[in-house]
Every structure is written in structure tokens, then in C-alpha cells.
Amino acid sequence: MHNNTNNKILDTKLNAVSKSIKKSIKNLDSYTHVRGESLYVDDVNIRQGTFHAVVFDSPKGHGIIKNIDYSKARALEGVERIFTYKDVPGKNEIGGIIADEPLFAENEVHFWGMPIALIVAETEFIARKARALIEIDIEELPVIITAKEAKAKGSFINAPRSFSLGDSDKAFNKCDYIFEGETFSNGQEHLYIEAQGAYAEPLENGNIKITSSTQGPTAVQKTVAQVLDVAMHKIEVDVTRLGGGFGGKEDQATPWAVMAALATFHLNQSVKLILNRHDDLRMTGKRHPYESTYKIGLTKDLKILAYQCEFLQNSGAAADLSPAIAERTLFHATNSYYVPNVTTKVLSCKTNLPPNTAFRGFGGPQGMFVIESAIAKAAHHIGVPPRDIQEANLLDENDTFSYGQIAKKVEAKNTWSTAKSVYNIEALERDISEFNNNNSAFKKGLSFMPITFGISFTNTPMNHARALVHIYLDGSVGISTAAVEMGQGVNTKMMQIAANVFSIPIEHIKIETTNTTRVANTSPSAASSTADLNGKATLMACNSLVERLKIVASEILNAQENDLKLKDESVYINDKKSDLTWTELISAAMLRRVALTENAHYATPEIHFDKTKEKGHPFAYHVYGTAITTTTVDCTRGTYEFDSVKIVHDYGKSMSKGIDLGQVEGALIQGIGWMTMEEIAYNKDGRLLSNALSTYKVPDIFSVPKRVEVIPVETDGNEMAILKSKAVGEPPLMYGIGAYFALQNAIKAFNSKYDMKFHAPMTPEKVLMGLYEN
Ligand code: LUZ
Ligand code: MOS
């Protein structure tokens, strides 16, 4: 298990040796990225004779398949074979949490875009042509699009979940103000740069190797084995890197890999299946839209005494990760606030949309949007700035979350007050009111957005990882972990860890592909936890190797092991450099037949959760922060710009400042996109209307805030975070929620009769209507 002494030694060393590395490190993948040399699934060297596949999917939202005529497609020259559920040797089932999702539709289709068959041909072009020749006859059934409709019809994925603390019913009797309302937050398309895809190749003895663009290699391996009815050891999954994941490849990279493997299984030939953008947009799930109702009660001094919320999650046609995402909505329902009396409930509503799935934040942002809406509405009616309510309720040390965890090392107030002072909030607010007094065609708005995000998979058993570290006989190092590099820079962080423990240049470290034969039974790279879990395992493995090498060095140098230190590619005795270099030490260890490989397993300590009571300590720690967003609305057009987003973020002790800043900036923009311009639209039949980049608008360089400032709040970090460098992948996405409320305030400045809306995204159309309503 994880060794605190070594951790401390390492921390000291990090501070001393690697100040320069810590400062200057950039994502080392950028080297191949900018040269166009980075390898993705589509870059795999395919074997001669490789087939190419295209998925035939449902052209209706819901219905019974009466007949499918594949004859014309089959007859097309170059078509090898068309696979359906009838070709599945094992289970036609890919559901991870609940077994409710067929790989291929059998008699019924449940969403527009649901896979029905796989067309395998000599080229992708031929396969596409064949797809157009398939004739399908579907008897249509009623389609459910919204969560509300699903609730009315009793259409659910599973049983509801509910968290509670105190007694919210009673507490409302003591409130001076009570407000109720409804909110809606729409879905969000992941738009990973690399679309979903996989390449499967037959090895000997019926073994299959799959190169997949997945966050979860083990999920792919396990599901392929289940569908093919073979042992997991016959399936090898390899991942070099992803062109983005954002949660969209935590679960939904699996079907395409399974389909390619199924075709390889039958044809004993390599098969490549890469979705084009249209197919990907149509067939894959997105962030869950939520429809929610809340009731919030406050005292005269603006303390939130009671909060109740019912979340309707639009889960889509199958469970996918919806139950876990629903759970995280409950965990984050009170965001950064202490509310002594809370009751929250979430219903995963089954609709005829593609199964919605993990997306950066994993249900947390949806939960946080609702309480921020409730606060904004309360502030509007009470006649105080929302920030007064926010500030009056910020979490404090030892406050209890609704799920029973006691808040420790809380930075909610610290990041808040730091933001207020370093960004000079008084001046900012003065400038804004001055601007608004002097301008009628443009109005500015400001918002505060505090965040608190729990780090760990909420499903405790998933919080583990392994690392396999080889030191080669020339002193170079190769590391395999469960971490999947998807642009977040986790490989660079792993290299930093090893380079620091061994005290050798980072160039001597290589991160291998993520491969199920080297690191098995892994959790997906998700939940912002990849660097923590895999980094801790890497740290442990490297530390064990150092202990072993010190024994060798002590023999050679005739010194005490405790007096030895690896530093700058040499062995030091009592801080004095010896003649023994790193490479000599490795050669000597080889001659002495010392193992230069180590495997380590890390499992997050302390965490637990009891679902029967809905109480426990599910998170290793929390990440905190505060963002101040300002916007300018063009009141003639309804268009807007974000002038600035000023953030105080709790990195702990960032081990890779450039990478972490990149994560904050990227997540912020993604959050702003979700809240303002990204609008997923389905028609009443369940067909995706926003099915191209012309109809689905994502933030571009012209829509990012003119200024983004991020400063770290100085904290100790947390022992449970890798090198005390806190998880950074998801939390900053929720700063983007501030954009929504800044816009509300700008509209109010123009139209005092504006009735605030809590219906995201706040597109320019909605802004325009708000400016001129009533
Ligand atoms: N994935 C998951 C996640 O399986 N469990 C989680 O708790 C989680 N949290 C955030 C993102 N992905
Ligand atoms: Mo995720 S939403 O795959 O961390």
C-alpha cells in the first residue's frame, strides 16, 4: 500500500529537484501532435486484406421491425458479409451496469440511430453504398422524447434514489422565504476530435487484438468476451491515445469495438470500423438533459435552511452509465453550500433517445445548475444580489454533506474571498454599473460561481489502479498503467513521477500504450481520478525499485542504504555525489540478478459508501474554486461576449502547472458552451436535428471569453491526491455555469420586467426574447 514516508521524501525532493520541471512542464504529447505524428486508431497500420465496416442503424425512434431486406446490399460487389444479432455467439448484450442494451436490435428499435447490423466490405465506400440499399419496414410505436413524458408514463431505467439530511419538510416551517421553481438543462455533444472507432485483428488460436479509442480498455475486453462467448484472456485491447473522450468513450466506445471483433471472429480477418461524424452524432449518447423541480427555503439572514429537489434525468433508451450519473447529481445537488435540511431525489427516465452517457462532470453540473437557479431566483425576489446568498451559505470545515461525508480541508470560503479581493470585486461591480448606466444598447452582467467537486469514482470498488514499471538494462524506463491518454496530459504526469523518483531526465521515461495484457482489470480513465490512481501506483512501483537499487548501491559504495539518495542520474551518499551513476547502478543490478521490474497496486484508502443508507464517505477529497464571470450583451441583437472569467482554483500543489491550467481553461470553455450555445435538438419523432457542426454550435475562438485568468489558491493539497496535486479534469467545467447567470443579470439590467429563466442553454435567441419580453 501507499507509503507515506516515501511520499514525504518524494515531496521534499520534488520541491528541491524539480522546481524547473514543475514550472516548465508542458504536455509532452504536443511534440507529436504539432508534427501530425501522434497515432490514433485510424493511423494503425492495417493488414493486407483488412475489411471495412459501416453500421446500419434504425431510421425510426421506436418501433417493431417487420422486415429487413438485405439482398440488394449483399449482392453489391465488394460486400463481404452483413452481421446481425443472429451472428452473436454469446450474449447480444452490452449493458455495463444494467443488462438492458442489445448490441444489435432484434425485433424492436428503441432509438433513432440504434445499431441493427454491421456491413463489412472491401472498402468503407462500398459498405456505405451497401447501407443505402438495405430496405427496412418498421411498424412505428409512440416515441418518448422528454424525461417528463417518461415520468408521466412510468417509463424508468431503475428505481429512484434519494438522499436526505435533517428534516427538510419541517425546516420549511422555520423559513422566512420559500421559493419553488423548475429548471431545464439540455444535453451536450462530446464532439471528441477523434470519432468512435476500433480496429480488430485476428491473432493465432482464435485470439483477437483490438485497437480501440476507448477510455475503458477493460470494459471493451469484458464486453467482447461476453458477446463472443470467449474467455477474456483471448481478447487483447490496446490504446495509444484518444483524440478526446470527455466521458463519451467511458462506455460508448465499446459497441464499435465489439462489432469489429465480432466480424473478425467470423471472418478471421482484420476489420476496421470508424464512425464518420454524422454516424457518430446520430448513434451515440450525450450529456443527460435534466428537468428538475426545486423548493428552497431561507431565513431572513439569507441562510438556506431547507432544500428539496427532484431531478428527472433523461437517460435515453438504455441504462448505460445513467444510474451512476444520477447518483453523482445527488452528491453535488448542494454544490458548495452547507444546507442542514436537504431531500433530493433522482429518477432515471427511459426515453427513445440514444442512451445518454458520461460527460465531464458526470451529472454533477446538472445538479449544481439547479441550486444556482434556486439561489438566483430567491435573490431576485428577496431583492439582494445572488452573491449575498451564495456567500452566506458557503461550506465550512466539518460541515456535513447530505450523503454523510464530513467536509475537511474546505477551501470554499478561501477561494471565494480570494477571488473577491484579488480581482477587486468592488471595482468590477462599480465598472459594470457605470457601464450599464451609460449604455442602452449594450448591458453587462456579472456572476459568481463557486464549485465543490468530489474526487473518486462514486462506486467505491472502482477506485484502484496498477502500474508496471520496467527499467531496461541501459537505464531507460518503460511504464504501463491503466491510464488512457486523451489529451489531458496524464502520460506527462506519469513521466514526471518516475523521473522525479529515479531522478533521471524525463526523456529517459517512456509511457507505453494502455494494454489489457500488461495492466488488467482496470477502471476506465474517468472521474478526474486517472492521475491520482495510476500516479499513486506508479509512485509505489518506482519507490520499490529505488529501495531495491539502494541495496545494490550500498554494497558497491560500502555505505548505509539510509544515507543514499538517487539524484541527477547519480547516487549520492549523505548528499555528496559518488562516482556511481544511474546507468552503472542499473548494470550492476543486472549482474547481481536483481529484478528491474515492479508492479504496484493502489486502492484509494478510507472511502466507503452504504447504498442502503445512502450515507458514507465516498470521496477521497473535494476540489474547490470560485469563478467571476462578466458578459456584455448586445441588446439589439441578443448576441453576447464574455469579457472575462476570473477564477481562483484549488489545484492543491499542482505538479504540472501548464497542463492543469490547460484543463481549467478547456473545461471552462466546455462548460460555457453547454450553458450558452450548444443546443441539442431532436424532433418529435426522435430524430437528431442538430446533426452537424452547421446546426450544433460549439465555442470557437471568437466565442471564448476575451480574458481568462486563473490563479491558484495556496493550499497544502491533499495526501490522497498524487503528489498533493489535486484532480483537475472535471471540476472547472462547472465554472461555466457562471456564464448562464451573468447573462441573466445582463438581461435584467436592460429589461427590469424580465422574468428570469432557468432553461439552458441561454442561446442568443433566448437572450433576445428575454430582452424584450413583458
Ligand atoms: N465515471 C464513473 C465517472 O463510472 N463513476 C464516477 O463516479 C464518475 N465520475 C465522474 C466521471 N466519470
Ligand atoms: Mo468521465 S465523465 O469519463 O470522467
Coordinates of N, CA, C and O in Angstrom, one line a residue, residues 369 372-373 376 386-387 390 428 432 436 443-449 627-635 639-646 668 672 675-676 705 734-750 754 756-758 762 767 771:
F369 N -26.5 23.2 -11.4 CA -27.3 24.2 -12.1 C -28.6 24.5 -11.4 O -29.0 25.7 -11.3
E372 N -28.1 26.6 -8.1 CA -27.7 28.0 -8.5 C -28.9 28.7 -9.1 O -29.1 29.9 -8.9
S373 N -29.8 28.0 -9.8 CA -31.0 28.6 -10.3 C -31.9 29.0 -9.1 O -32.5 30.1 -9.1
A376 N -30.5 32.1 -7.5 CA -30.7 33.3 -8.4 C -32.2 33.8 -8.2 O -32.4 35.0 -8.1
P386 N -27.4 37.9 -5.8 CA -27.3 36.4 -5.6 C -26.0 36.1 -4.8 O -26.0 35.1 -4.0
R387 N -25.0 36.9 -5.0 CA -23.7 36.5 -4.3 C -23.9 36.7 -2.8 O -23.1 36.0 -2.0
Q390 N -25.2 33.3 -1.9 CA -24.1 32.3 -2.1 C -23.1 32.4 -0.9 O -22.7 31.4 -0.3
L428 N -14.9 46.0 -10.0 CA -15.5 45.3 -11.1 C -17.0 45.6 -11.1 O -17.6 46.0 -12.2
I432 N -19.2 47.9 -13.9 CA -20.3 47.3 -14.6 C -21.5 48.2 -14.4 O -22.2 48.5 -15.4
N436 N -23.5 50.1 -17.4 CA -24.9 50.0 -17.6 C -25.7 51.3 -17.5 O -26.6 51.4 -18.2
K443 N -25.5 45.9 -22.4 CA -25.5 45.8 -21.0 C -24.6 44.7 -20.5 O -24.4 43.7 -21.2
K444 N -24.0 44.9 -19.4 CA -23.1 44.0 -18.8 C -23.8 43.2 -17.6 O -24.7 43.8 -16.9
G445 N -23.3 42.0 -17.4 CA -23.8 41.3 -16.2 C -22.6 40.5 -15.6 O -21.6 40.2 -16.3
L446 N -22.8 40.2 -14.3 CA -21.7 39.6 -13.6 C -22.3 38.4 -12.8 O -23.4 38.5 -12.4
S447 N -21.5 37.4 -12.6 CA -21.9 36.3 -11.7 C -20.8 35.7 -10.9 O -19.6 35.8 -11.4
F448 N -21.1 35.1 -9.8 CA -20.1 34.3 -9.0 C -20.5 32.9 -9.2 O -21.7 32.6 -9.2
M449 N -19.5 32.0 -9.4 CA -19.8 30.6 -9.4 C -18.8 29.8 -8.6 O -17.7 29.6 -9.0
A627 N -15.4 31.2 -9.5 CA -15.2 32.0 -10.8 C -16.1 33.2 -10.8 O -17.2 33.2 -10.3
I628 N -15.6 34.3 -11.3 CA -16.3 35.5 -11.5 C -16.4 35.7 -13.0 O -15.4 35.9 -13.7
T629 N -17.6 35.8 -13.5 CA -17.8 35.9 -15.0 C -18.5 37.2 -15.3 O -19.5 37.6 -14.6
T630 N -18.0 37.9 -16.3 CA -18.7 39.1 -16.8 C -19.0 39.0 -18.2 O -18.2 38.4 -19.0
T631 N -20.1 39.5 -18.6 CA -20.5 39.4 -20.0 C -21.1 40.7 -20.5 O -21.5 41.6 -19.7
T632 N -21.0 40.9 -21.8 CA -21.6 42.1 -22.4 C -22.6 41.6 -23.4 O -22.3 40.8 -24.3
V633 N -23.9 42.0 -23.3 CA -25.0 41.6 -24.2 C -25.2 42.8 -25.2 O -25.4 43.9 -24.7
D634 N -25.3 42.4 -26.4 CA -25.7 43.4 -27.4 C -27.2 43.3 -27.5 O -27.9 42.4 -27.9
C635 N -27.8 44.4 -26.9 CA -29.3 44.4 -26.7 C -30.1 44.6 -27.9 O -31.3 44.6 -27.9
T639 N -27.0 39.0 -29.0 CA -25.7 38.3 -29.0 C -24.9 38.7 -27.8 O -25.2 39.8 -27.2
Y640 N -23.9 38.0 -27.5 CA -23.2 38.3 -26.3 C -21.7 37.9 -26.4 O -21.4 37.1 -27.2
E641 N -20.9 38.5 -25.5 CA -19.5 38.2 -25.4 C -19.2 38.0 -23.9 O -19.9 38.7 -23.1
F642 N -18.3 37.2 -23.6 CA -17.8 37.1 -22.2 C -16.5 37.9 -22.1 O -15.6 37.6 -22.8
D643 N -16.6 39.0 -21.3 CA -15.5 39.9 -21.2 C -14.3 39.2 -20.4 O -13.2 39.3 -20.8
S644 N -14.7 38.5 -19.3 CA -13.7 37.9 -18.6 C -14.3 36.8 -17.7 O -15.4 36.9 -17.3
V645 N -13.4 35.8 -17.4 CA -13.7 34.9 -16.4 C -12.5 34.8 -15.5 O -11.4 34.6 -15.9
K646 N -12.7 35.2 -14.2 CA -11.6 35.3 -13.3 C -11.8 34.2 -12.2 O -12.8 34.2 -11.5
L668 N -13.6 25.1 -18.6 CA -14.4 26.3 -18.5 C -15.1 26.6 -19.8 O -16.3 26.8 -19.9
I672 N -19.0 26.6 -20.5 CA -19.7 27.8 -21.1 C -20.5 27.4 -22.4 O -21.7 27.8 -22.6
M675 N -23.7 25.7 -21.4 CA -24.7 26.6 -20.8 C -25.2 27.7 -21.8 O -26.2 28.3 -21.5
T676 N -24.5 28.0 -22.8 CA -24.9 29.1 -23.7 C -25.3 28.8 -25.1 O -26.3 29.2 -25.6
P705 N -14.1 33.5 -23.8 CA -14.0 34.8 -23.1 C -12.8 35.6 -23.6 O -11.8 35.0 -23.9
M734 N -17.6 23.3 -14.3 CA -18.7 23.9 -13.6 C -18.6 25.4 -13.4 O -19.6 26.1 -13.1
Y735 N -17.4 25.9 -13.6 CA -17.2 27.4 -13.6 C -18.1 28.0 -14.8 O -18.6 29.1 -14.7
G736 N -18.3 27.2 -15.8 CA -19.0 27.6 -17.0 C -20.5 28.0 -16.6 O -21.1 28.7 -17.4
I737 N -21.0 27.4 -15.6 CA -22.4 27.6 -15.2 C -22.5 29.1 -14.9 O -23.6 29.7 -15.0
G738 N -21.5 29.8 -14.4 CA -21.5 31.2 -14.1 C -21.9 32.0 -15.3 O -22.5 33.1 -15.2
A739 N -21.6 31.5 -16.5 CA -21.9 32.3 -17.7 C -23.4 32.4 -17.9 O -23.9 33.5 -18.3
Y740 N -24.1 31.4 -17.5 CA -25.6 31.4 -17.6 C -26.1 32.6 -16.8 O -27.0 33.4 -17.2
F741 N -25.6 32.7 -15.5 CA -26.2 33.7 -14.6 C -25.7 35.1 -14.9 O -26.4 36.1 -14.6
A742 N -24.5 35.2 -15.4 CA -24.0 36.5 -15.9 C -25.0 37.1 -16.9 O -25.4 38.2 -16.9
L743 N -25.4 36.2 -17.8 CA -26.3 36.6 -18.9 C -27.7 37.0 -18.3 O -28.2 38.0 -18.7
Q744 N -28.2 36.2 -17.4 CA -29.4 36.6 -16.7 C -29.4 38.0 -16.2 O -30.3 38.8 -16.3
N745 N -28.2 38.3 -15.5 CA -28.1 39.6 -14.9 C -28.0 40.7 -15.9 O -28.5 41.8 -15.7
A746 N -27.3 40.5 -17.0 CA -27.2 41.5 -18.1 C -28.6 41.8 -18.7 O -29.0 42.9 -18.9
I747 N -29.4 40.7 -18.9 CA -30.7 40.9 -19.4 C -31.6 41.8 -18.5 O -32.3 42.7 -18.8
K748 N -31.5 41.4 -17.2 CA -32.2 42.2 -16.1 C -31.8 43.7 -16.2 O -32.7 44.5 -15.9
A749 N -30.6 43.9 -16.4 CA -30.1 45.3 -16.5 C -30.8 46.1 -17.6 O -31.0 47.3 -17.5
F750 N -31.1 45.4 -18.6 CA -31.8 46.0 -19.8 C -33.3 46.1 -19.6 O -34.0 47.1 -19.9
Y754 N -37.9 41.6 -16.9 CA -37.5 40.3 -17.3 C -37.8 39.3 -16.2 O -37.4 39.5 -15.0
M756 N -36.8 36.0 -14.9 CA -35.6 35.1 -15.1 C -35.9 33.7 -15.5 O -36.9 33.1 -15.0
K757 N -35.2 33.2 -16.4 CA -35.4 31.8 -17.0 C -34.3 30.9 -16.5 O -33.1 31.3 -16.4
F758 N -34.7 29.7 -16.3 CA -33.7 28.7 -15.9 C -33.8 27.5 -16.8 O -34.2 26.4 -16.5
M762 N -28.6 29.2 -22.8 CA -29.0 30.5 -23.0 C -28.5 31.0 -24.3 O -27.6 31.8 -24.4
V767 N -31.9 35.0 -25.3 CA -31.5 36.3 -24.8 C -32.3 37.4 -25.4 O -32.9 38.2 -24.7
L771 N -34.8 40.0 -23.6 CA -34.6 41.5 -23.5 C -35.9 42.2 -23.8 O -36.0 43.4 -23.3

